[in-house]
Coordinates of C-alpha atoms and ligand atoms in Angstrom, one line a residue:
X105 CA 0.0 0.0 0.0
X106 CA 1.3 3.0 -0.7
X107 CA 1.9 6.4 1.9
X108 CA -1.1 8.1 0.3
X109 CA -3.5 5.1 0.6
X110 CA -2.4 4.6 4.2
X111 CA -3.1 8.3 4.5
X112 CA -6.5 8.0 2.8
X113 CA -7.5 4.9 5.0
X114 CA -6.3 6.4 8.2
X115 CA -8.9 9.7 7.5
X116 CA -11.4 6.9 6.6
X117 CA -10.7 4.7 9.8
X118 CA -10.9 8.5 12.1
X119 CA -13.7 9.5 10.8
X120 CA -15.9 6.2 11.6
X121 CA -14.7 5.8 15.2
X122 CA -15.3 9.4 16.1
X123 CA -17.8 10.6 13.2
X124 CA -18.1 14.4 12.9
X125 CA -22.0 15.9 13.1
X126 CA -23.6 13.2 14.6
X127 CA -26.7 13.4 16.0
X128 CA -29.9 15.4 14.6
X129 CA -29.5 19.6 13.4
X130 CA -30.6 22.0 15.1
X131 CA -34.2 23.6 14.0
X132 CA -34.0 20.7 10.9
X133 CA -36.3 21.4 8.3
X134 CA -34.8 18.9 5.7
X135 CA -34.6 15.2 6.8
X136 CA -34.1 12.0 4.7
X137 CA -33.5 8.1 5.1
X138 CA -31.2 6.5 3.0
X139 CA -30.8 2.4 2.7
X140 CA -28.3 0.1 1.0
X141 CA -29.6 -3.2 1.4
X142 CA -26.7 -4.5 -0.3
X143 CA -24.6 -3.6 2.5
X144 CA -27.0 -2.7 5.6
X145 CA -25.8 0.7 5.5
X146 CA -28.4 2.7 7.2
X147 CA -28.2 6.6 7.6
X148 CA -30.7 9.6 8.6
X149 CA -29.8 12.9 7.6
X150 CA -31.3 16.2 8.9
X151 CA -30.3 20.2 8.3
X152 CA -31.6 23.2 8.0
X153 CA -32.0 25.3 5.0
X154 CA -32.0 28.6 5.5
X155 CA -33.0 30.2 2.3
X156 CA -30.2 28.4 -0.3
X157 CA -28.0 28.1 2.4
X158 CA -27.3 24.8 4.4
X159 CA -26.7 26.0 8.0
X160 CA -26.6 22.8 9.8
X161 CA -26.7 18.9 8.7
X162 CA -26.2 16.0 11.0
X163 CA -26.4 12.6 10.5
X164 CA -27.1 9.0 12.3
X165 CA -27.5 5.7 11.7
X166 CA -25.7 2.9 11.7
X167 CA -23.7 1.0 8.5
X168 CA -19.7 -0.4 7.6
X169 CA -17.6 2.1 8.0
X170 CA -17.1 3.6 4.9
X171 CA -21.1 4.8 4.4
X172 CA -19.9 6.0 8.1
X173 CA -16.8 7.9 7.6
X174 CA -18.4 9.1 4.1
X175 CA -21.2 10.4 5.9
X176 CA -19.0 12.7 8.4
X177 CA -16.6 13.9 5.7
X178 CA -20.1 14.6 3.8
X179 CA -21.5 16.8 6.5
X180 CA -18.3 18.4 7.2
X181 CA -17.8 19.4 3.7
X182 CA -21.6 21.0 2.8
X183 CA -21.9 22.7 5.8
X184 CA -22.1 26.1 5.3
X185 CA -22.7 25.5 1.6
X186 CA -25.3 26.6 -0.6
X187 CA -27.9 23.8 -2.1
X188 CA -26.4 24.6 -5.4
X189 CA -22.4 24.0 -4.3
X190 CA -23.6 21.2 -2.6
X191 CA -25.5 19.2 -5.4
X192 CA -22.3 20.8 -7.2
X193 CA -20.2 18.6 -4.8
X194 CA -22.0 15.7 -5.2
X195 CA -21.7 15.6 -8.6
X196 CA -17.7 15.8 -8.3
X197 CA -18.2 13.0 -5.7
X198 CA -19.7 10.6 -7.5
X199 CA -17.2 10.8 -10.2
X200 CA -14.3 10.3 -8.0
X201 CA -16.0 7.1 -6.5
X202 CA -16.8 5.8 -10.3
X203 CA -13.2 6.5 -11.1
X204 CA -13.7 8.7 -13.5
X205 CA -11.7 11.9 -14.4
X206 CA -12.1 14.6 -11.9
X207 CA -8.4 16.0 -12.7
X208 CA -6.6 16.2 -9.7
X209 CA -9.6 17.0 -7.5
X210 CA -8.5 19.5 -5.4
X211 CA -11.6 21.1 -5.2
X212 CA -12.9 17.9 -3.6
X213 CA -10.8 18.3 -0.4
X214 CA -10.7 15.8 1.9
X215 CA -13.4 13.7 0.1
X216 CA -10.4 12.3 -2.2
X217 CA -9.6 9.8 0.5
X218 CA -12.5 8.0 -1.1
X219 CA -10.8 7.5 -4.7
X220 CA -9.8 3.9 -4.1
X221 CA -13.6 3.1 -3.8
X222 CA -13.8 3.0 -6.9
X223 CA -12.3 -0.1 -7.5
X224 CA -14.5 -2.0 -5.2
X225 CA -17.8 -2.0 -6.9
X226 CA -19.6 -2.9 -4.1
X227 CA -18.5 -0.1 -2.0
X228 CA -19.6 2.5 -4.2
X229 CA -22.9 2.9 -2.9
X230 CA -21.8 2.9 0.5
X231 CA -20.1 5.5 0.0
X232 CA -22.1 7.8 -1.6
X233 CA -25.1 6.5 0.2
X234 CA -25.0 10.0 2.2
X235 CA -25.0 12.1 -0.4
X236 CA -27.9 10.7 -2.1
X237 CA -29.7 11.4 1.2
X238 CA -28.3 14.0 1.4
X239 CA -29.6 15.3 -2.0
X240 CA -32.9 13.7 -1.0
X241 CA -33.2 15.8 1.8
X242 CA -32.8 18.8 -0.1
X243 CA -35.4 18.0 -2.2
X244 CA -37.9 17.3 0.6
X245 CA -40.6 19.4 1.1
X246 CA -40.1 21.4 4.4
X247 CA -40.9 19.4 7.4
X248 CA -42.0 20.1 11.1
X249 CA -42.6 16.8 12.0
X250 CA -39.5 13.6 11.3
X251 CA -41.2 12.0 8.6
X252 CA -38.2 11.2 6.2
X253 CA -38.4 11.2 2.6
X254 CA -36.4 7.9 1.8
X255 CA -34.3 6.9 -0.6
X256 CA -32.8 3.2 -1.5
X257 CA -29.5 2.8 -3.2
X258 CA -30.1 0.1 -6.4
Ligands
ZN284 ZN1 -21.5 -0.3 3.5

């Protein structure tokens, strides 16, 4: 393995064990469920839109520790964001984790720890399991009660 993918793995393995934004937002407006029943990945994510902008976005749930880590590094990198960047950033994501081209990708930041995904297939969709909440949630109609769109990984 080489000193980047150790590097890559160890963000990965830090980010599982102590996840970043866990829990539920504060004042969440926005909340989605997304599933992998391939893997078992489970994960609920909640924020609050203010306007465009995404002010706070938490997540739980439970899964492997990839959908986990890619969870965290997801919240950590929207937050703040508009809808627009964010979807924008998605986008980006999912190519990295289909391998294609994203040319360096140093506007991903810490999300290229995920590039060796895609060479696992399988673990595609738990990794980008949170964003497609994610963009579920952002979707959603406005909600004052937790009833979570929900969205299933195929
Ligand atoms: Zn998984």
């Amino acid at each position: 393995m080489s000193d980047l993918q150790e590097l890559y793995q160890s963000v990965i393995l830090d980010h599982n064990r102590k996840p970043r934004n866990f829990g539920a937002a504060d004042d969440a407006n926005r909340v989605a469920e997304g599933k992998n029943p391939l893997c078992g990945d489970q994960v609920l994510i909640s924020l609050h839109l203010d306007g465009d902008l995404i002010t706070d976005v938490k997540f739980s749930g439970h899964g492997c520790a990839i959908s986990k880590a890619s969870a965290s590094l997801m919240t950590t990198a929207v937050k703040g964001k508009t809808r627009t960047d964010a979807e924008a950033l998605f986008e980006r994501f999912h190519a990295l984790v289909l391998g294609r081209d994203v040319g360096g990708g140093k506007d991903l930041g810490q999300l290229v720890v995920f590039s060796g995904v895609s060479r696992f297939p399988v673990r595609v969709k738990c990794a980008s399991l949170a964003w497609h909440t994610l963009k579920a949630a952002l979707a959603s109609e406005a909600i004052a009660t937790t009833s979570p769109a929900t969205v299933t990984t195929e």
